[in-house]
Coordinates of C-alpha atoms and ligand atoms in Angstrom, one line a residue:
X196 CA 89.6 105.7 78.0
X197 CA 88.8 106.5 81.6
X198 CA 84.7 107.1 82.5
X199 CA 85.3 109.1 85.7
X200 CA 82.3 107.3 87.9
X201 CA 79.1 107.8 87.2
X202 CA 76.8 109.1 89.6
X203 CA 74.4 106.2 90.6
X204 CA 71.8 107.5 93.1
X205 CA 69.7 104.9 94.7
X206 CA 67.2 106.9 96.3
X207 CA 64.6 104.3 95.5
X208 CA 66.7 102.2 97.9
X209 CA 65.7 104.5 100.6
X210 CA 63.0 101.9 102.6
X211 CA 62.1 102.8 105.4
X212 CA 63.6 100.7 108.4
X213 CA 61.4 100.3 111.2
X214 CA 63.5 97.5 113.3
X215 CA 64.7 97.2 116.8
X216 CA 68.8 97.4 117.2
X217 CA 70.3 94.2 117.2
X218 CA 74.1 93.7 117.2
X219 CA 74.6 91.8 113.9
X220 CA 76.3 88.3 114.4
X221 CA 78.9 87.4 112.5
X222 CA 79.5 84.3 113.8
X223 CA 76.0 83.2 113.0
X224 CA 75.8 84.8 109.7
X225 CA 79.4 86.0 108.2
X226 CA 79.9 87.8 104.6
X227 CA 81.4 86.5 101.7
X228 CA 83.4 89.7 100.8
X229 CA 84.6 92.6 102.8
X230 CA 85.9 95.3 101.0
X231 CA 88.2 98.3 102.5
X232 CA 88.1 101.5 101.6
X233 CA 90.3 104.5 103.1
X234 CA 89.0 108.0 102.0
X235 CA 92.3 109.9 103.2
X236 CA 91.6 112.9 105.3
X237 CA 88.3 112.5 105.3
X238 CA 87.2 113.7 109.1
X239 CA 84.0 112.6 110.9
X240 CA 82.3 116.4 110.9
X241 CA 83.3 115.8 107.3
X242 CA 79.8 113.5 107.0
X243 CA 77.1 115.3 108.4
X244 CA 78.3 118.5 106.2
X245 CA 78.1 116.6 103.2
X246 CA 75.0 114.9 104.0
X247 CA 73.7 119.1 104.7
X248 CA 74.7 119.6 101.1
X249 CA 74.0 116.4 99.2
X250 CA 71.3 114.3 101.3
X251 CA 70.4 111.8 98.4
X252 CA 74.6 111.0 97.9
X253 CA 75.4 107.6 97.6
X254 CA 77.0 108.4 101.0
X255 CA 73.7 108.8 102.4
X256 CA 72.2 105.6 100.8
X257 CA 75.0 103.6 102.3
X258 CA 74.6 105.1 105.8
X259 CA 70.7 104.4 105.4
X260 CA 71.5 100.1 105.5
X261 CA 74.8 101.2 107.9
X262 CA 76.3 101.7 111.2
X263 CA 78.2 105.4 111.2
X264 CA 80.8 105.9 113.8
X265 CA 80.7 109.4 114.5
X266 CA 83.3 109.0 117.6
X267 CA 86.0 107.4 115.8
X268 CA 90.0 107.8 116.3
X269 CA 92.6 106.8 114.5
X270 CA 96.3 105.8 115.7
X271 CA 98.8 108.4 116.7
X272 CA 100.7 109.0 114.6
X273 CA 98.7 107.9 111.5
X274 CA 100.6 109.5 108.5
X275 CA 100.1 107.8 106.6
X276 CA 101.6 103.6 107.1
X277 CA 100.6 103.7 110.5
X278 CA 96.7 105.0 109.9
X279 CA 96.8 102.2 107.4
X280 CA 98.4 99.2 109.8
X281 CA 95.8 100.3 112.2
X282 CA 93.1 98.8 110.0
X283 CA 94.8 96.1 109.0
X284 CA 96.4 94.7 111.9
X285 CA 94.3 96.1 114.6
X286 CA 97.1 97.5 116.6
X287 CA 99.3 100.7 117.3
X288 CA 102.8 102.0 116.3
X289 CA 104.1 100.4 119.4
X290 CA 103.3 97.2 118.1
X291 CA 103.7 97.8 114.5
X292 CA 107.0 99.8 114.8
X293 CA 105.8 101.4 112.2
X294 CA 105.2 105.1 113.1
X295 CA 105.9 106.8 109.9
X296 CA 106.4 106.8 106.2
X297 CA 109.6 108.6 106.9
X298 CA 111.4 107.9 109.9
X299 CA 114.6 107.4 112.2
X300 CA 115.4 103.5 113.1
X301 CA 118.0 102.9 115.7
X302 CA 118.5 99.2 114.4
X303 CA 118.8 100.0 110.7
X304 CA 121.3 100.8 108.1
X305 CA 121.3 103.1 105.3
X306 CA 120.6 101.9 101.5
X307 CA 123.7 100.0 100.0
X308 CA 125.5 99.8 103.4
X309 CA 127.4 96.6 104.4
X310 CA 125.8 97.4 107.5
X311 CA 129.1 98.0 109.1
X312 CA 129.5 101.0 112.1
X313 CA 126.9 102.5 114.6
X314 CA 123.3 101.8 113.7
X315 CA 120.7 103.8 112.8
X316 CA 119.1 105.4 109.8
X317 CA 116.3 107.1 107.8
X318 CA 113.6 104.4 106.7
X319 CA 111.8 106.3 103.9
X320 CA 109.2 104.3 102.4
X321 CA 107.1 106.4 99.7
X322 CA 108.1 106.9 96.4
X323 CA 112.1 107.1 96.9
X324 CA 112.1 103.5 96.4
X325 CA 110.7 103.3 93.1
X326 CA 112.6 102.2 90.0
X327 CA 111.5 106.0 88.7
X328 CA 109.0 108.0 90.8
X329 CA 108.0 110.5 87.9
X330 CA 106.5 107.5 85.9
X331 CA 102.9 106.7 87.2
X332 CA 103.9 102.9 86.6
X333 CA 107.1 103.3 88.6
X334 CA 108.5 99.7 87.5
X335 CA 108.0 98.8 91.3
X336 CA 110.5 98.8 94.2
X337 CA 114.0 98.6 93.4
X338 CA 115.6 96.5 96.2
X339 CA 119.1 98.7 95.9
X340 CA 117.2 101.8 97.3
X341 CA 115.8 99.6 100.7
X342 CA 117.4 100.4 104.2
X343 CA 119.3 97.4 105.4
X344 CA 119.3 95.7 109.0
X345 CA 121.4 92.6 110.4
X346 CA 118.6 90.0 110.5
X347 CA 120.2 86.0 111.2
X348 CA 123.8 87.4 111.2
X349 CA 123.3 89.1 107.8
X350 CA 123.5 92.5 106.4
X351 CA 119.5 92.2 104.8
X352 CA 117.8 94.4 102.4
X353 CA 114.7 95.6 104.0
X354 CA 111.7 95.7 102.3
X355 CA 108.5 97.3 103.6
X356 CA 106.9 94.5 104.7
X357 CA 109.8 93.2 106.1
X358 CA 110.0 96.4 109.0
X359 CA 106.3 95.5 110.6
X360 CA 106.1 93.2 113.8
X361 CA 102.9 91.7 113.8
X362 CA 100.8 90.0 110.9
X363 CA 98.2 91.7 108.5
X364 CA 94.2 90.7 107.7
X365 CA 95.9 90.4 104.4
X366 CA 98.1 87.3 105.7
X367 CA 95.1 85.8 107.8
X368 CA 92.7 85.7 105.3
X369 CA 94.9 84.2 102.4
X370 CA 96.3 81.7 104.9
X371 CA 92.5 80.4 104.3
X372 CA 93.1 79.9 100.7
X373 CA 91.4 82.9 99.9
X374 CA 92.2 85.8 97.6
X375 CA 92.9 89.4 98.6
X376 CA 93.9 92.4 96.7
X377 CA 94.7 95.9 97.3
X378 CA 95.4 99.2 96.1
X379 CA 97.6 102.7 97.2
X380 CA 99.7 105.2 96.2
X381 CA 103.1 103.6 96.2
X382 CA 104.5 100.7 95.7
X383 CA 106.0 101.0 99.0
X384 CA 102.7 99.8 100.4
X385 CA 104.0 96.3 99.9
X386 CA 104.0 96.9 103.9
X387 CA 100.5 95.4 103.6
X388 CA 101.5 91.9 102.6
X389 CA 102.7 92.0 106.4
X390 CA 106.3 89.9 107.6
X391 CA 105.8 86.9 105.1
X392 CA 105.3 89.1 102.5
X393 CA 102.5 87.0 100.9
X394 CA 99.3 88.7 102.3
X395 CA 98.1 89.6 98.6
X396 CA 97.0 88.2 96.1
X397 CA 96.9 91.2 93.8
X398 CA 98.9 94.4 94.6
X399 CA 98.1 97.8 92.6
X400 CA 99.9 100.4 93.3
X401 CA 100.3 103.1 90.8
X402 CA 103.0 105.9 92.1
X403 CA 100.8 108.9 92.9
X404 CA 104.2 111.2 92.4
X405 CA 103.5 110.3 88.4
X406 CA 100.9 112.7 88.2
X407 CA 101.0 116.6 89.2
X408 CA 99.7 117.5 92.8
X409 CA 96.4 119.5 91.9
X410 CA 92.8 118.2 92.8
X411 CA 91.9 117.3 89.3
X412 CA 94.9 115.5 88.5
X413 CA 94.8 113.1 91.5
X414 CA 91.0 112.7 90.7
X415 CA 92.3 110.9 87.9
X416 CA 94.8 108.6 89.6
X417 CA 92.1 107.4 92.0
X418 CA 89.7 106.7 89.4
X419 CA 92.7 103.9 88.4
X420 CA 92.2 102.3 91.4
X421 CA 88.3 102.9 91.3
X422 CA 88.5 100.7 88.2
X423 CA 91.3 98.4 89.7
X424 CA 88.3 97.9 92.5
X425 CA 85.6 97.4 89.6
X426 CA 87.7 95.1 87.8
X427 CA 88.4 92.8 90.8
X428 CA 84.9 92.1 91.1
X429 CA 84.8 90.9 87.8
X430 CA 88.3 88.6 89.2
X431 CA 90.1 90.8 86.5
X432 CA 93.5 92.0 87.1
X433 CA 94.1 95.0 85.6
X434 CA 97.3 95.7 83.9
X435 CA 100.4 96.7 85.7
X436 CA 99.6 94.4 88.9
X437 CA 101.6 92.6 91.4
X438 CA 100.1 89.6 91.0
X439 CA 96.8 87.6 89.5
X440 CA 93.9 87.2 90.4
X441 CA 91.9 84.1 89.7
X442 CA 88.2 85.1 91.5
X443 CA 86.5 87.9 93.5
X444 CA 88.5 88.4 96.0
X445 CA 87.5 87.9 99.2
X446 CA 89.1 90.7 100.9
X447 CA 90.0 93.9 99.2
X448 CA 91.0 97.5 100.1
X449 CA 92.2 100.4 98.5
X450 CA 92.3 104.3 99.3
X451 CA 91.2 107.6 97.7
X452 CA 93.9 110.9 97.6
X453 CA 91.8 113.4 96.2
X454 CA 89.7 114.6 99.5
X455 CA 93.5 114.2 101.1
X456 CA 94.9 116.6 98.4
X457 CA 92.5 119.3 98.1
X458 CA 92.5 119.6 102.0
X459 CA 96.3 120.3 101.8
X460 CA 96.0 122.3 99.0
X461 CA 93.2 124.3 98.7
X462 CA 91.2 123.5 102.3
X463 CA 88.1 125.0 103.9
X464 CA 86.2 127.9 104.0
X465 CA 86.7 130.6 106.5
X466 CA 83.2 131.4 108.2
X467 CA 80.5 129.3 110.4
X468 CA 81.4 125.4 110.2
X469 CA 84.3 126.1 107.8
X470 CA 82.7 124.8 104.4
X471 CA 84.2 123.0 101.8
X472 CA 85.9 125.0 99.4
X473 CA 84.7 124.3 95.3
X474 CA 87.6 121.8 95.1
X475 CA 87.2 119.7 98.0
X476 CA 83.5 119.4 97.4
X477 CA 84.4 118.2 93.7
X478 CA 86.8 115.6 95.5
X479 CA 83.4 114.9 97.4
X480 CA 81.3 114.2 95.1
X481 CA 83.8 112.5 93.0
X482 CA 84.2 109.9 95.4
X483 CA 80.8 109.7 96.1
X484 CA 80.2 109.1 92.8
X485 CA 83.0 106.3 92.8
X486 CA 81.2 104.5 95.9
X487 CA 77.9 104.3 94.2
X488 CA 79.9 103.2 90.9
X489 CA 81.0 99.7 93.4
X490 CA 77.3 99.6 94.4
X491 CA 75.9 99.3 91.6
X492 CA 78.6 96.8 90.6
X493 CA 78.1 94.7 93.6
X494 CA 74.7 94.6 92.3
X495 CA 75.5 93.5 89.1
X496 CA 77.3 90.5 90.1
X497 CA 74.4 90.1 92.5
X498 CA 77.2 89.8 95.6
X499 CA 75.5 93.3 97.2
X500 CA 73.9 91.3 100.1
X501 CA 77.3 89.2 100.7
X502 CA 79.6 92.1 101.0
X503 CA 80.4 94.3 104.0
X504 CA 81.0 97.5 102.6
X505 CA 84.0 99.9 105.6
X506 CA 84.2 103.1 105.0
X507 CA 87.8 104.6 107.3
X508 CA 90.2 106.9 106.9
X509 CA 93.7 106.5 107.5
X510 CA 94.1 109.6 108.8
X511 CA 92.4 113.4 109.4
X512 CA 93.4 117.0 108.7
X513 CA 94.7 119.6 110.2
X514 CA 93.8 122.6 110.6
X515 CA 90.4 122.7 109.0
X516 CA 90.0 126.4 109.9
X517 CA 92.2 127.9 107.6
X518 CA 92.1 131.2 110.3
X519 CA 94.0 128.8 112.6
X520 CA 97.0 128.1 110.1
X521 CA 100.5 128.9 111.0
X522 CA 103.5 127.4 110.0
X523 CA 107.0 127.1 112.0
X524 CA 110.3 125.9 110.7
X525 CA 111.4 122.7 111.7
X526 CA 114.7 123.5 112.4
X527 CA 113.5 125.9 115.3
X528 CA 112.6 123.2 117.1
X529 CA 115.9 121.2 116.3
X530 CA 117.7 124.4 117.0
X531 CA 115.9 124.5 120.6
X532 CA 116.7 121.7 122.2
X533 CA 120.7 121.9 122.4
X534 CA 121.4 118.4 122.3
X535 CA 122.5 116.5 119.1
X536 CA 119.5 115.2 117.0
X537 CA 119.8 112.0 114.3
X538 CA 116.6 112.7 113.1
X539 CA 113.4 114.7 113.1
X540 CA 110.4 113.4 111.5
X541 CA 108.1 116.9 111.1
X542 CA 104.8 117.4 109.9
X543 CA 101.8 118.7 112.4
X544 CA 103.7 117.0 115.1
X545 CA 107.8 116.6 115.3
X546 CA 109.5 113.3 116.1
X547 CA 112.8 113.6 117.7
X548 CA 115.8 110.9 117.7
X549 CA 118.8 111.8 120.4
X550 CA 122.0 111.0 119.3
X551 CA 121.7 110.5 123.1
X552 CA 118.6 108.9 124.6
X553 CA 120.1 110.4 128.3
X554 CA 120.0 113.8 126.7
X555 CA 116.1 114.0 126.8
X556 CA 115.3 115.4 130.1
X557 CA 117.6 118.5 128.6
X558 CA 116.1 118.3 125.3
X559 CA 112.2 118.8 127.1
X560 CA 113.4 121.5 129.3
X561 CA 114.8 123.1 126.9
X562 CA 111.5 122.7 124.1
X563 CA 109.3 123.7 127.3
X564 CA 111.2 126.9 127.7
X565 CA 111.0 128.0 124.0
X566 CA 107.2 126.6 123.6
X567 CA 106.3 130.2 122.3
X568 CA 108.1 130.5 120.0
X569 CA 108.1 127.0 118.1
X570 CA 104.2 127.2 119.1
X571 CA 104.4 123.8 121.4
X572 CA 101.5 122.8 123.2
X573 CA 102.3 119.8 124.8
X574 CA 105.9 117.2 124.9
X575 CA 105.3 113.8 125.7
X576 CA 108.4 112.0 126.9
X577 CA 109.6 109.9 129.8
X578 CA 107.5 107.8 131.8
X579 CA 104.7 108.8 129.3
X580 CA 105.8 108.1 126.2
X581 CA 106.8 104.4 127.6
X582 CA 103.4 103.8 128.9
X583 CA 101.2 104.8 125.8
X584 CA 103.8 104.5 122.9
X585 CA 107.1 102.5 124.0
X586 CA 110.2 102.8 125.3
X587 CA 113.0 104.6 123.4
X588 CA 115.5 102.9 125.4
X589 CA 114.6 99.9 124.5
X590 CA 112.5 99.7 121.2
X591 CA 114.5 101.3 118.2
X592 CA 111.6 102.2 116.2
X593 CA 110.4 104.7 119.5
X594 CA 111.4 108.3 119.3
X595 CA 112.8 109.8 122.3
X596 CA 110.7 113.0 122.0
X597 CA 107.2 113.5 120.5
X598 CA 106.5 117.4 119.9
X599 CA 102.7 118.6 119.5
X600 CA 102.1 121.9 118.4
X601 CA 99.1 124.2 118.7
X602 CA 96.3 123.2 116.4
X603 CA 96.4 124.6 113.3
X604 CA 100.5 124.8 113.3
X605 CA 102.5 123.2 111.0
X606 CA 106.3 122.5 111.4
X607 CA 107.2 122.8 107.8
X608 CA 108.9 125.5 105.4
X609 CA 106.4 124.2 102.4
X610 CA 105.2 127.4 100.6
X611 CA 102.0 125.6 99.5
X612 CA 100.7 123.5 102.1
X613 CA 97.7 124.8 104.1
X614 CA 97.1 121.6 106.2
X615 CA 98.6 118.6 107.4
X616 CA 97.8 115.7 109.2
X617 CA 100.1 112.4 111.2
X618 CA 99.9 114.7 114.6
X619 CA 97.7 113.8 117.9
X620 CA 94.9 116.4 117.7
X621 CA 91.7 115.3 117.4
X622 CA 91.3 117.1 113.5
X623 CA 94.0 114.8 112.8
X624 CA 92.6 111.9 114.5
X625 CA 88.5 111.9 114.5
X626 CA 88.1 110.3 111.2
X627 CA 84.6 108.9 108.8
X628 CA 84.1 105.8 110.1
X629 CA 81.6 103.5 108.8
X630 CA 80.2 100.3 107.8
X631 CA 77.5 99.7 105.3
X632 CA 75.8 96.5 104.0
X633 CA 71.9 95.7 103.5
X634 CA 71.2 93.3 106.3
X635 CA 72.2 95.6 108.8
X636 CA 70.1 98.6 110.3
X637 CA 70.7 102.1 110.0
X638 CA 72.8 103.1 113.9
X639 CA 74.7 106.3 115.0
X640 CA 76.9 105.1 117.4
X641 CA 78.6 107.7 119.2
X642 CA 81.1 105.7 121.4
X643 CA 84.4 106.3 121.3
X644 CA 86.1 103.6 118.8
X645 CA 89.3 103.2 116.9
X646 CA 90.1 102.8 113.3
X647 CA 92.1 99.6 114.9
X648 CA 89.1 98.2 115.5
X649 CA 88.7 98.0 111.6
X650 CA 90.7 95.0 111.3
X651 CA 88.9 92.8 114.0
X652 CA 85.6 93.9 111.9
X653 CA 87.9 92.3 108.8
X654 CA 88.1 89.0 109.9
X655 CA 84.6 88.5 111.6
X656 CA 82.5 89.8 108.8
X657 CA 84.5 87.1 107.3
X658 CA 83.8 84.3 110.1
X659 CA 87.7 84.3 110.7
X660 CA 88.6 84.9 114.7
X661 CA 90.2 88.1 114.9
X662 CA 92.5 87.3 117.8
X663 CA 94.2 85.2 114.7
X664 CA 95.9 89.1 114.5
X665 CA 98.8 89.5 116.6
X666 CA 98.3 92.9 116.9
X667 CA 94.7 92.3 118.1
X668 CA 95.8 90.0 120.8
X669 CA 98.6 92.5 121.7
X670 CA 96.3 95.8 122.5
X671 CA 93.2 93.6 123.1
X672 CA 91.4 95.1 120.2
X673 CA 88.0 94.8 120.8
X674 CA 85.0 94.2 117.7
X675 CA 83.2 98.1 117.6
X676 CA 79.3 98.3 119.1
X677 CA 77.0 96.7 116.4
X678 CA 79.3 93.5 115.8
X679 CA 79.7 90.3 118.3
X680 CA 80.1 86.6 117.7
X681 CA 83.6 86.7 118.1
X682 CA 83.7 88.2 122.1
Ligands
LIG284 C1 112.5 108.4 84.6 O1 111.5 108.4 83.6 C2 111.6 109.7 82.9 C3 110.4 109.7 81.9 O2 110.4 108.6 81.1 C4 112.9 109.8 82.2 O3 113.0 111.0 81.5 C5 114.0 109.7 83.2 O4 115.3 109.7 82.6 C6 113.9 108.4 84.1 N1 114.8 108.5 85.1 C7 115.6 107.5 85.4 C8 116.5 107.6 86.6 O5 115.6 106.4 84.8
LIG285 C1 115.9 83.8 110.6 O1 116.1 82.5 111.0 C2 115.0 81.9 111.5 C3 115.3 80.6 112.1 O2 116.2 79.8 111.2 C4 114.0 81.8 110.3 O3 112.8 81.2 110.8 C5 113.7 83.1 109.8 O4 112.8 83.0 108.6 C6 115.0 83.9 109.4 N1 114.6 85.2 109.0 C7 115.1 85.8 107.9 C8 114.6 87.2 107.7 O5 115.9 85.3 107.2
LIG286 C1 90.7 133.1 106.0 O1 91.0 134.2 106.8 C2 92.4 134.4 106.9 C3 92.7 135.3 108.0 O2 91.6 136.2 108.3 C4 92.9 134.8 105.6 O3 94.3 135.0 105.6 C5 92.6 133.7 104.6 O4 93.0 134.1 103.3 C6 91.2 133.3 104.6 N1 91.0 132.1 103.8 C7 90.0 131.8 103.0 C8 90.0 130.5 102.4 O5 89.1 132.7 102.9
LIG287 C1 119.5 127.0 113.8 O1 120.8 127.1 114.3 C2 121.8 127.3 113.2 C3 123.2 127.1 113.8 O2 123.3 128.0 114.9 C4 121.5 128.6 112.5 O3 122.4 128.8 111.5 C5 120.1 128.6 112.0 O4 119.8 129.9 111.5 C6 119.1 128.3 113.1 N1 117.8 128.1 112.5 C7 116.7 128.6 113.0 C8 115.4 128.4 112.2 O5 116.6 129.1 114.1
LIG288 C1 126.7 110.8 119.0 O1 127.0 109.8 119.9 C2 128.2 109.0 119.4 C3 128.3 107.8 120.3 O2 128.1 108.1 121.6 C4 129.4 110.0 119.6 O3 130.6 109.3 119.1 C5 129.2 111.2 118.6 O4 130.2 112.1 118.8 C6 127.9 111.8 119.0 N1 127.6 112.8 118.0 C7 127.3 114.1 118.3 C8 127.0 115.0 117.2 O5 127.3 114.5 119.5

């Protein structure tokens, strides 16, 4: 039923490129299609040891007719809606209030609540809102499992793309008439279609909890949206969509899991440059494989030359030395600070909502005093958090406390996890960045960039102002080196 994709190596593609470096102009010459792709987890040093291994990949070809940012960071935190709004609206968690898939709100009210009482509630957003999230096709969001806020004087079911601020590429680009479609692992990425909840065309959005956790298993999931990707080109809609399409569509994006799982699960080598254990090279090539599988179908449908291929993903991994893995009990850190907590988001990092925002000078001291034991490297708080990240005293979606560990350390009580990834460390953060499409020539560029700076590339490969994004024009998001027409 499923052909999982078929490798498609295009060494013959391989010309040699003998031109001077010339920003490309998008105003000048902009690209019918852009299409998105998120390999989850996959980290910058990720490349170059792939390319050691398998130097004709499909990987490599792309990189040959590309720009590869090798110095590329995503948001913190990323896990995982706020590594995806970076791409898509260009801007932060402070401007998204978005900065989790599972996190405390000060303004919102739990599920089925008449929104009555003090405020304030978990927003989970993953699979818990599903009709049933053991069945792979979920039956979609069911509205009586959405936190609730007072929005215009009524108690209002929330749905995800009702809790981010700013507007999506999605919305921009169908506000042109054109068609966009996309693809994750929940349904609960309905945060995509941004506040009027009409940036897509086609959703698809399969619940990855319908399928066991192992390598092989979520190789099969992504393939789904592999041919989801293949059948959009063809302005098919597969089956169990949000949605129809009726042509290409002009924007499209989607995510792989496997590379994401297999780091979590199974992880690196011990030993010089930490190689990739049997599994995560399998999830390697397999999404190699997949890549060359859209090639070859842009090809066919002789759009290749129209279509800017980016390559970014949402979020890294941490630890990838799997000597540097330890793991600490959430509730230690709770337990240390003395002051009443409403919430703790905790993964590689721990987000902490007071009951009291005026308790947090306690709450640091007393973190800073037990940093040994919970294995804290570094608080940020105060005068700190409100210049990079927001206020907590005045922006409800801002924790009061964001706790970094030591790399490698995990704030967890999982039994199988080996590595996470949401924190501020640059394993979680320096991600494969890069953008691919024939007309442009092959660059390394080393500057420091941000996977925000995805969603300006969006809309100018499409001839569309980015500063149409209001997260753009909020953080001044800036086109990444290789791009201009739009500055
Ligand atoms: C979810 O689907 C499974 C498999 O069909 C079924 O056994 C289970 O009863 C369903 N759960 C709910 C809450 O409907
Ligand atoms: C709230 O009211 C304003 C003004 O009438 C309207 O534009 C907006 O769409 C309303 N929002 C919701 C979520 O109902
Ligand atoms: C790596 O080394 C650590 C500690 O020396 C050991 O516990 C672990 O099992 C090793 N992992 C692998 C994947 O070899
Ligand atoms: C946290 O504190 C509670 C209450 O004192 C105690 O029962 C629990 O064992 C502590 N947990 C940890 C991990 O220290
Ligand atoms: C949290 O704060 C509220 C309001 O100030 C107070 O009523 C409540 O007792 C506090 N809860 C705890 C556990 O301290």
């Amino acid at each position: 039923m499923h052909y999982l994709c078929v490798a498609a190596l295009w060494a013959a593609s391989l010309l040699p490129i003998a031109f001077a470096e010339e920003d490309y102009d998008d105003k000048k010459s902009p690209f019918k299609y852009v299409i998105a792709i998120s390999i989850d987890g996959l980290h910058s040093s990720d490349v170059p040891k792939y390319l050691g291994l398998r130097p004709k990949s499909n990987i490599a070809a792309l990189l040959e007719v590309g720009y590869e940012y090798t110095n590329a960071y995503t948001s913190a935190p990323s896990d995982s809606f706020p590594g995806t709004l970076a791409q898509f609206t260009g801007s932060s968690p402070k401007t998204t209030g978005v900065w989790y898939d599972d996190i405390w709100r000060r303004d919102y009210f739990a599920p089925g609540s008449d929104c009555k009482g003090r405020p304030g509630a978990e927003v989970e957003q993953a699979e818990n809102l599903d009709y049933n999230d053991t069945l792979l096709f979920s039956g979609g969001i069911n509205p009586d499992n959405l936190a609730k806020k007072v929005v215009n004087g009524t108690c209002q079911k929330m749905y995800p793309h009702n809790t981010i601020r700013v507007n999506t590429a999605f919305e921009v680009v169908r506000n042109r008439g054109l068609q966009t479609a996309y693809a994750d692992k929940h349904p609960a990425y309905d945060i995509v279609r941004g506040p009027s909840g009409k940036g897509l065309t086609v959703g698809y959005f399969p619940e990855i909890t319908g399928v066991p956790n192992t390598v092989d298993a979520v190789i099969g999931y992504d393939q789904l949206h592999v041919d989801a990707w293949l059948a959009w080109l063809d302005a098919r809609t597969p089956e169990h969509s949000e949605g129809k399409l009726t042509a290409i569509p002009s924007l499209f994006g989607g995510n792989f899991q496997c590379i994401n799982v297999a780091q979590k699960t199974v992880g690196y080598l011990n030993g010089t440059g930490n190689p990739f254990s049997p599994a995560l090279l399998k999830a390697l090539d397999f999404v190699d494989n997949c890549l060359g599988a859209l090639v070859k179908k842009l090809k066919e449908k002789k759009i290749y030359e129209e279509t800017l291929i980016i390559v970014a993903s949402k979020h890294g991994q941490a630890p990838i030395d799997p000597r540097l893995y330890k793991k600490v009990d959430p509730k230690i850190i709770t337990n240390l600070t003395q002051v009443p907590i409403v919430s703790q988001t905790s993964d590689d990092i721990a987000l902490l909502f007071l009951n009291k925002s005026s308790d947090t000078e306690t709450a640091v001291r007393n973190l800073k005093a037990g940093a040994q034991k919970a294995e804290i490297a570094s608080v940020i708080y105060g005068d700190e958090l409100k210049a990079n990240y927001g206020d907590p005293v005045r922006d409800p979606s801002v924790p009061d406390i964001i706790v970094l560990p030591n790399l490698g350390v995990i704030y967890t009580n999982s039994k199988t996890k080996v590595a996470e990834h949401g924190g501020f460390s640059s394993e979680d953060r320096n991600v494969a960045f890069f953008v691919s499409n024939p007309k442009l020539h092959k660059r390394q560029i080393k500057d420091r960039v941000y996977t925000t700076q995805v969603a300006p590339t969006i809309l100018a490969a499409l001839g569309i102002d980015p500063r149409e994004l209001e997260g753009v024009r909020a953080e001044g998001t800036k086109l990444p080196p290789g791009f201009k027409g739009f500055d």
